[in-house]
XYZ file of C-alpha atoms in Angstrom:
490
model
C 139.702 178.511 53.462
C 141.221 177.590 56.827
C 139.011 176.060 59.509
C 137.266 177.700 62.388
C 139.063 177.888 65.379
C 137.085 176.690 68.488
C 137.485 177.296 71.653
C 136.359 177.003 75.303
C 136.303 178.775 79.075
C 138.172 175.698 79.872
C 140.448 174.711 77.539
C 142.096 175.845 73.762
C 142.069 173.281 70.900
C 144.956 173.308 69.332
C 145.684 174.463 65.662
C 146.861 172.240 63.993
C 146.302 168.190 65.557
C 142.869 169.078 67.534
C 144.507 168.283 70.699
C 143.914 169.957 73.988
C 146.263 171.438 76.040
C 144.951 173.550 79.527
C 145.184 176.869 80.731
C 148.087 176.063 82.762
C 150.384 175.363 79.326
C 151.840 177.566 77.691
C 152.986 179.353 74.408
C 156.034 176.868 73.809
C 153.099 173.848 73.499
C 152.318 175.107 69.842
C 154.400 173.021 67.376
C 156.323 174.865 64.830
C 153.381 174.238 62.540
C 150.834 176.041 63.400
C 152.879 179.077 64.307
C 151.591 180.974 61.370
C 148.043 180.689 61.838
C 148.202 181.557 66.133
C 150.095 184.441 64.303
C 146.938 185.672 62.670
C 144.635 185.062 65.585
C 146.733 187.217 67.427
C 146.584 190.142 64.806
C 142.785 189.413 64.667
C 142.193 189.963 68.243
C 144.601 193.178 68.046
C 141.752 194.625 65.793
C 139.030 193.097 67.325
C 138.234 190.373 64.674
C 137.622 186.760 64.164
C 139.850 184.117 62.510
C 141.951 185.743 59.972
C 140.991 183.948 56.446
C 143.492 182.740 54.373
C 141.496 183.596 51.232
C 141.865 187.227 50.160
C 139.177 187.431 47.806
C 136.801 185.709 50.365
C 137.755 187.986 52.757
C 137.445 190.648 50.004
C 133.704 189.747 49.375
C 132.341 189.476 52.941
C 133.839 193.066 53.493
C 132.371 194.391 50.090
C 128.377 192.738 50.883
C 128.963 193.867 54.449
C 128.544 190.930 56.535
C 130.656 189.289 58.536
C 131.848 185.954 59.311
C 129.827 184.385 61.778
C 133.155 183.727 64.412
C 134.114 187.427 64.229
C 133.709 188.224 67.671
C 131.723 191.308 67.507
C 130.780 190.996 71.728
C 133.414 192.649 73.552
C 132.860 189.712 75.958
C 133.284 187.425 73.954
C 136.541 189.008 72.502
C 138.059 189.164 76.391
C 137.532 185.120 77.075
C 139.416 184.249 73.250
C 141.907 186.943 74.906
C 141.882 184.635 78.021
C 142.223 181.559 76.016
C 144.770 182.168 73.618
C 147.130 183.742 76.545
C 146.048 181.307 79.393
C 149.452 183.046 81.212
C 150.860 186.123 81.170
C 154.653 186.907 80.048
C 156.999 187.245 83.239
C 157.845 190.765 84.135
C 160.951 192.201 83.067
C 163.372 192.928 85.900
C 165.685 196.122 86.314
C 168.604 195.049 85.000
C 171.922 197.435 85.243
C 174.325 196.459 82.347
C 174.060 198.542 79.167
C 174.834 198.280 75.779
C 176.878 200.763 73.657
C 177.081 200.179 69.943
C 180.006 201.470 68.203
C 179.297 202.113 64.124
C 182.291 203.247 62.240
C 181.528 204.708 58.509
C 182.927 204.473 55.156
C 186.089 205.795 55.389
C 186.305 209.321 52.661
C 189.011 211.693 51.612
C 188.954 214.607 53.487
C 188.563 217.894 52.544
C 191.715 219.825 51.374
C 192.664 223.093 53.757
C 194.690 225.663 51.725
C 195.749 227.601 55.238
C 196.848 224.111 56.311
C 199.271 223.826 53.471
C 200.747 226.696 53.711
C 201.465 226.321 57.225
C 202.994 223.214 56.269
C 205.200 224.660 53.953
C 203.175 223.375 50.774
C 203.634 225.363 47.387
C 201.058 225.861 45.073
C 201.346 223.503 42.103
C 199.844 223.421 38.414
C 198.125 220.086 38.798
C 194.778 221.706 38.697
C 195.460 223.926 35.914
C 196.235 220.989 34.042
C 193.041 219.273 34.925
C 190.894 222.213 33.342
C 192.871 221.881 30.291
C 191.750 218.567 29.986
C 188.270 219.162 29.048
C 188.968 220.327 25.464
C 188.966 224.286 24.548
C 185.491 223.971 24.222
C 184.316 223.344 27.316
C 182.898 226.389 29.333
C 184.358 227.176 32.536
C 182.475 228.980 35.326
C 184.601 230.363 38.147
C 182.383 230.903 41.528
C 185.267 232.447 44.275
C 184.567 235.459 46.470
C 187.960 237.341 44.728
C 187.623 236.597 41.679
C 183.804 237.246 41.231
C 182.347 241.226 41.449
C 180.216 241.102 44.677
C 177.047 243.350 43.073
C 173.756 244.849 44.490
C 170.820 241.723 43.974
C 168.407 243.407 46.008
C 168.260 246.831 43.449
C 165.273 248.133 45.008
C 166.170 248.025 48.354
C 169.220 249.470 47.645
C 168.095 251.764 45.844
C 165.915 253.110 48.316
C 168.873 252.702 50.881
C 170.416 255.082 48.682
C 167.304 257.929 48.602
C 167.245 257.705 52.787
C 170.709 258.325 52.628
C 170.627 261.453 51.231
C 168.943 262.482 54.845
C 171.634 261.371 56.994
C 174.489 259.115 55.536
C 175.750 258.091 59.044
C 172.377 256.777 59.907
C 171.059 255.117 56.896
C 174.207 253.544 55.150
C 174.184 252.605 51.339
C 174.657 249.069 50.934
C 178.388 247.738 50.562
C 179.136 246.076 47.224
C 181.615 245.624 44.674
C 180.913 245.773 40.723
C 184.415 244.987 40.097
C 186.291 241.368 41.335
C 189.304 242.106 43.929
C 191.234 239.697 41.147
C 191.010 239.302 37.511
C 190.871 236.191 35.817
C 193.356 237.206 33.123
C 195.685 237.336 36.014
C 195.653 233.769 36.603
C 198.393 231.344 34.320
C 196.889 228.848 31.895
C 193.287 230.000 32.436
C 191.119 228.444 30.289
C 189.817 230.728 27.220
C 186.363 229.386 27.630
C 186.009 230.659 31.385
C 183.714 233.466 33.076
C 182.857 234.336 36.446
C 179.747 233.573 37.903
C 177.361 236.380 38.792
C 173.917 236.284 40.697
C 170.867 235.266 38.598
C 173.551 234.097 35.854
C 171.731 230.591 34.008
C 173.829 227.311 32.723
C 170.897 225.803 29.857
C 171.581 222.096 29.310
C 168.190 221.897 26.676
C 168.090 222.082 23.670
C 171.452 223.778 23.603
C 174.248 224.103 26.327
C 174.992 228.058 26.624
C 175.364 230.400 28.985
C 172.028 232.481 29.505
C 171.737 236.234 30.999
C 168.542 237.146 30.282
C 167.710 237.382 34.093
C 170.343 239.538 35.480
C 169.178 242.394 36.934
C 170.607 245.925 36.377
C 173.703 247.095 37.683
C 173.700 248.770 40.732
C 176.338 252.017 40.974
C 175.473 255.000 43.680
C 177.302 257.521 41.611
C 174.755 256.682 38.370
C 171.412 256.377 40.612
C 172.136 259.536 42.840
C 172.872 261.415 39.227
C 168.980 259.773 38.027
C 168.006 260.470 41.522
C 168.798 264.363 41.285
C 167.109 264.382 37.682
C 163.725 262.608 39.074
C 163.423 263.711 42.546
C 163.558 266.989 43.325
C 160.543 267.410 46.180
C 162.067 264.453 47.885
C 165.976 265.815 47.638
C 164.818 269.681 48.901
C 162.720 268.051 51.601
C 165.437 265.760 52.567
C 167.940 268.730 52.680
C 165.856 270.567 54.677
C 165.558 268.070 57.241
C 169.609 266.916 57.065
C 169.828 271.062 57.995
C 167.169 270.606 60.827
C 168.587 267.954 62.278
C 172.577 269.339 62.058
C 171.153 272.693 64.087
C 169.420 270.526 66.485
C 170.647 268.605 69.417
C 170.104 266.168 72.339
C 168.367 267.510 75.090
C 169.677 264.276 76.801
C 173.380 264.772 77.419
C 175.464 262.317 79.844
C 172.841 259.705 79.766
C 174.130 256.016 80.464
C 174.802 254.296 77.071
C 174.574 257.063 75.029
C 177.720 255.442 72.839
C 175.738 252.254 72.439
C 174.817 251.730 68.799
C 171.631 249.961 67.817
C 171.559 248.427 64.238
C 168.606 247.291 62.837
C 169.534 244.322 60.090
C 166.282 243.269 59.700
C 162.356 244.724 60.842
C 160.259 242.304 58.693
C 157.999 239.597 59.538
C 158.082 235.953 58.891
C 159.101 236.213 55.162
C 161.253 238.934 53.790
C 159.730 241.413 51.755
C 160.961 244.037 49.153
C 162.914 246.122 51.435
C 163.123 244.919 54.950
C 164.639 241.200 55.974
C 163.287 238.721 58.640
C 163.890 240.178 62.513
C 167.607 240.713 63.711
C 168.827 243.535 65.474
C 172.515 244.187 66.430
C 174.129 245.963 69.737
C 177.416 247.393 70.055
C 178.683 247.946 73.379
C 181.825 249.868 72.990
C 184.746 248.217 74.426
C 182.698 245.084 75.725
C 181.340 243.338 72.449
C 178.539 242.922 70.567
C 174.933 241.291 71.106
C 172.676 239.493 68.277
C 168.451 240.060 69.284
C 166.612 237.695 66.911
C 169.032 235.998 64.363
C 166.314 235.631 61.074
C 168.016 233.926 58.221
C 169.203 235.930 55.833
C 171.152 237.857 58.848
C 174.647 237.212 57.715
C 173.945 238.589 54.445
C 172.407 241.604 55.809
C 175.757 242.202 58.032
C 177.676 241.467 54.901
C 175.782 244.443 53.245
C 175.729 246.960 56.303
C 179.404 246.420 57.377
C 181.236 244.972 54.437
C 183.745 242.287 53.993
C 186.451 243.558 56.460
C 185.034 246.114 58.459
C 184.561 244.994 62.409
C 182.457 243.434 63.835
C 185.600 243.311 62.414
C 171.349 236.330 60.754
C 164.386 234.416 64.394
C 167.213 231.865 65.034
C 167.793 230.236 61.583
C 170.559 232.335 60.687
C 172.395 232.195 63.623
C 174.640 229.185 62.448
C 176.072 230.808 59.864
C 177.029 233.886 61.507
C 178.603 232.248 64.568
C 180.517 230.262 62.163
C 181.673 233.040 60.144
C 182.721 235.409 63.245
C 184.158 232.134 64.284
C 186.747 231.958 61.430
C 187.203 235.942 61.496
C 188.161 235.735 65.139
C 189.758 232.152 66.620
C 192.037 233.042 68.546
C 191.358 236.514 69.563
C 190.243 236.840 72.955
C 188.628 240.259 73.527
C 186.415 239.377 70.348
C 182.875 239.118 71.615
C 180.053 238.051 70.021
C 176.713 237.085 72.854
C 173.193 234.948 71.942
C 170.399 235.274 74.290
C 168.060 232.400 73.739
C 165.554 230.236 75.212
C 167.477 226.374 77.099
C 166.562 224.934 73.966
C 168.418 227.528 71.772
C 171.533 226.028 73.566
C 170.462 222.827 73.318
C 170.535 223.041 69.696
C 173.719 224.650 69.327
C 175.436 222.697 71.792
C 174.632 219.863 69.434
C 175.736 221.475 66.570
C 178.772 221.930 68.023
C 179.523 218.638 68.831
C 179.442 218.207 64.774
C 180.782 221.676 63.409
C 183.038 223.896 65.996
C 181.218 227.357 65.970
C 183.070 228.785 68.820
C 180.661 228.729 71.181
C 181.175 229.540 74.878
C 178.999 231.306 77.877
C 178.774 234.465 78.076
C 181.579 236.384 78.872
C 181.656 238.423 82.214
C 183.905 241.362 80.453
C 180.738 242.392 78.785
C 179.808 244.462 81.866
C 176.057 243.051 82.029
C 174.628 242.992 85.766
C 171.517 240.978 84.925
C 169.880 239.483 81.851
C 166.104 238.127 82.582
C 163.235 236.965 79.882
C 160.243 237.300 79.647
C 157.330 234.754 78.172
C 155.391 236.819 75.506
C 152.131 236.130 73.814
C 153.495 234.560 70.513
C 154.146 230.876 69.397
C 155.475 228.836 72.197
C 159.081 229.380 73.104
C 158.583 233.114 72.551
C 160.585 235.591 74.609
C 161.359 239.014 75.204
C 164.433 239.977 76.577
C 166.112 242.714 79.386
C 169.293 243.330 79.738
C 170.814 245.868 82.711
C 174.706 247.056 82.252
C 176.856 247.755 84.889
C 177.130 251.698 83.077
C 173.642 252.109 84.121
C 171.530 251.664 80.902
C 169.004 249.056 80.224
C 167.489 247.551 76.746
C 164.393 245.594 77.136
C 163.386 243.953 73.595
C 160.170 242.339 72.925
C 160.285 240.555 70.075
C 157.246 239.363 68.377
C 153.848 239.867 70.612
C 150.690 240.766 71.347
C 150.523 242.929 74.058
C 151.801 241.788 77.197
C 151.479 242.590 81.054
C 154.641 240.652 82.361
C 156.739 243.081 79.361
C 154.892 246.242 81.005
C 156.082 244.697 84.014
C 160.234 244.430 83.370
C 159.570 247.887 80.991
C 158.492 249.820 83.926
C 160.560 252.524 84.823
C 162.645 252.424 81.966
C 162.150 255.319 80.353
C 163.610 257.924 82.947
C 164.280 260.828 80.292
C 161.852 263.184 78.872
C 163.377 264.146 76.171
C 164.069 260.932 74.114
C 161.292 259.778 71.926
C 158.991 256.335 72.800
C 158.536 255.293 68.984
C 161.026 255.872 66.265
C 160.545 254.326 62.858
C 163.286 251.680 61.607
C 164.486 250.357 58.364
C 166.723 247.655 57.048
C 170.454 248.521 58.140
C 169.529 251.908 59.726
C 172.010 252.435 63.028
C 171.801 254.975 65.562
C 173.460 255.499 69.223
C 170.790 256.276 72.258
C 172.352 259.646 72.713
C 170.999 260.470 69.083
C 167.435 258.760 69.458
C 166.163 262.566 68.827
C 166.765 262.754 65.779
C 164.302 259.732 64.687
C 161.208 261.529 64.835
C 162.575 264.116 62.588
C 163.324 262.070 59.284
C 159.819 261.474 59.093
C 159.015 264.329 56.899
C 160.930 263.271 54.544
C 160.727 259.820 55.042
C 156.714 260.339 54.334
C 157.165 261.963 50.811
C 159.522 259.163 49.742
C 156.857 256.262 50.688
C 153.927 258.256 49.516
C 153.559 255.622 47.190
C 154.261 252.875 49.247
C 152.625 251.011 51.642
C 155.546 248.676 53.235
C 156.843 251.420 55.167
C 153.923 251.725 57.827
C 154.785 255.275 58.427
C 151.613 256.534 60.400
C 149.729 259.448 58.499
C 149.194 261.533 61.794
C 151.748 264.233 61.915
C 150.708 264.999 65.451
C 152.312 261.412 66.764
C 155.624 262.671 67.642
C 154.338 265.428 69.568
C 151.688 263.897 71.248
C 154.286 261.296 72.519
C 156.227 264.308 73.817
C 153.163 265.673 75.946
C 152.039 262.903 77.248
C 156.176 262.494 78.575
C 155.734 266.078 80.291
C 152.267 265.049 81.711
C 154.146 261.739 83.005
C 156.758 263.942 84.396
C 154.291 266.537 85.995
C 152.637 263.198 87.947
C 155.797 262.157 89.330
C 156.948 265.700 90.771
């Protein structure tokens, strides 16, 4: 075991030859030697200890009959004066210095990726170099083609769309059924020199590896096809269908009582009116604006939104996903639109929303810019709400005279009541409607909300994820209590 280390007020002994040196030397005095060992009586005064022993299992056995050595250095005073005496001077302070150092790293170098528009452009014709690379593998291996054309683009979420389908039977303008495809825009046996072994790839479809390589199906889910469920529907559900006739009937003899409001063409589309995690039928939070002639505007972007826009509008239709899924969708509206000017697509988001996508940007081009001012919005302002930190609500004023304040995810909040106040300047449009997944409606047809509920309650009497209130008196109490507000303010 090493020796004690002694020391003084006055002076340090040193390490190694037992010589003295003052408190006016300094670190360079130590020879090379005993460099380890002022190593470890530096680390033992960093954890207020004594000498550092050199003999683990020593060490090991004074810890495990709990004493300690008698040079630990328990007293705090004690500790300060070996502080003193092992750094009799103190390190010279830096100065400011104004040169800086950039480092440069360069990477591997790696092929890049091949762009098919690219070659084209340049003239390139296709060629059959990868058709003889499949070939290659033998007529037994199996081939599994994954492209958007070639592959049917089918229902995965059945019951959703399924129940997509039921509210549609209501009103099919407002509640849309899903967009999908059973059948592939392209057929394999179109393509030359195909491989006989070769399938498409469909959602849920398996690969096994063990014990056997095949192809395994067993999880698919069932088809979806409108024309089949509506026919099952009609067979199954006849309260629901007469209810929901009666109301599509209601509804077509009714009409605004709101005419020539501002806005009344803007169209509010719900994509998703979950919570944190999707559930059976509704998505995570996004919710889309269309301002005719002036663009569009994302609230919330949940992941999972692109998909739901996919569903809702389909693949070519215009437009031709809380902030997760907002990559992917600026990206794809990105490649839809480059180089179209008057294609508008705005994100309102906290400093450090920008932040993050300016950043992004510097590694991925997403198209993003500022807001444009063709949009026709006078003033956009946000509101802290009571929710995790860097939670906002959102109001936005147009120059046609309407204004959409959005809250977001709270508790409620004064400073909301506060930028909410006065909104609401006609009687006859309801305060609460009840949204779904991919449900759109204009503000001049707000009125009709409160009227689906009948039948909206008799298909969700079984359910619980809808959250339709049980009160039938809600809608017209909201209504009263608008004529009472109205009678205050004559």
């Amino acid at each position: 075991m090493a020796k004690n280390i002694t020391s003084s007020s006055s002076s340090t002994q040193n390490l190694e030859t037992g010589t003295k040196r003052t408190r006016d030397s300094t670190l360079d005095e130590i020879n090379s030697n005993s460099t380890l060992k002022y190593k470890k009586e530096i680390l033992s005064l960093m954890f207020n200890q004594g000498q550092l022993s050199n003999d683990p299992k020593s060490s090991n056995k004074k810890r495990s009959n709990g004493k300690s050595s008698p040079n630990r250095g328990d007293n705090k005073d004690s500790l300060r004066e070996r502080r003193k005496e092992m750094f009799p001077k103190r390190l010279p302070k830096s100065q400011h210095s104004f040169t800086s150092v950039a480092y440069i790293c360069k990477g591997p170098d790696y092929k890049g990726k091949f762009d098919p528009l690219a070659a084209k452009a340049l003239g390139l014709e296709p060629g059959p170099q990868y058709d003889i690379w499949m070939n290659k593998f033998g007529p037994e291996t199996e081939h599994i083609i994954a492209n958007e054309k070639y592959c049917p683009q089918r229902i995965i979420f059945y019951s959703s769309a399924l129940s997509q389908l039921k509210m549609s039977k209501i009103d099919e303008q407002h509640f849309r059924i899903p967009y999908y495809s059973n059948e592939p825009i392209k057929q394999l046996e179109s393509l030359d020199n195909i491989p006989k072994k070769a399938s498409f790839a469909v959602p849920m479809m398996i690969y096994q590896t063990e014990p056997s390589f095949k192809l395994d199906m067993s999880q698919l889910g069932p088809v979806f096809d409108h024309n089949i469920e509506s026919g099952k529907l009609l067979e199954s559900s006849d309260d629901y269908l007469n209810i929901a006739e009666e109301v599509k009937q209601e509804v077509a003899r009714s009409h605004s009582e709101a005419k020539n409001i501002p806005g009344k063409d803007v169209i509010i589309t719900t994509l998703g009116t979950g919570s944190t995690f999707p559930s059976k039928y509704r998505n995570v939070s996004a919710t889309l604006i269309k301002i005719p002639n002036n663009g569009f505007i994302l609230l919330d972007v949940g992941e999972g939104t692109l998909g739901s826009m996919s569903r809702h509008f389909g693949p070519y239709d215009q437009p031709h996903d809380h902030h997760l899924g907002i990559v992917r969708v600026l990206k794809k509206w990105n490649e839809i639109h480059k180089g179209v000017d008057d294609a508008t697509i705005s994100v309102f988001g906290p400093s450090r929303l920008q932040k993050w996508l300016d950043e992004y940007s510097d590694v991925e081009d997403i198209g993003c810019s500022k807001p444009k001012n063709s949009m026709g919005i006078n003033k956009v302002e946000t509101v802290a709400v009571i929710h995790c930190p860097n939670s906002f609500g959102i109001s936005i004023e147009h120059s046609d005279g309407w204004k959409i304040v959005y809250s977001g995810d709270t508790r409620p909040c004064e400073d909301l009541v506060r930028v909410v106040k006065g909104i609401q300047k006609y009687q006859y449009l309801p305060r609460v409607g009840i949204s779904f997944d991919l449900i759109q409606v204009s503000i001049d047809e707000l009125y009709k909300l409160p009227k689906f509920v009948k039948a909206l309650k008799v298909l969700y009497a079984d359910e619980n994820e809808a959250g339709i209130e049980e009160d039938d008196n809600v809608y017209e109490e909201v209504y009263i209590e608008d004529e009472e507000d109205d009678n205050e303010n004559k």
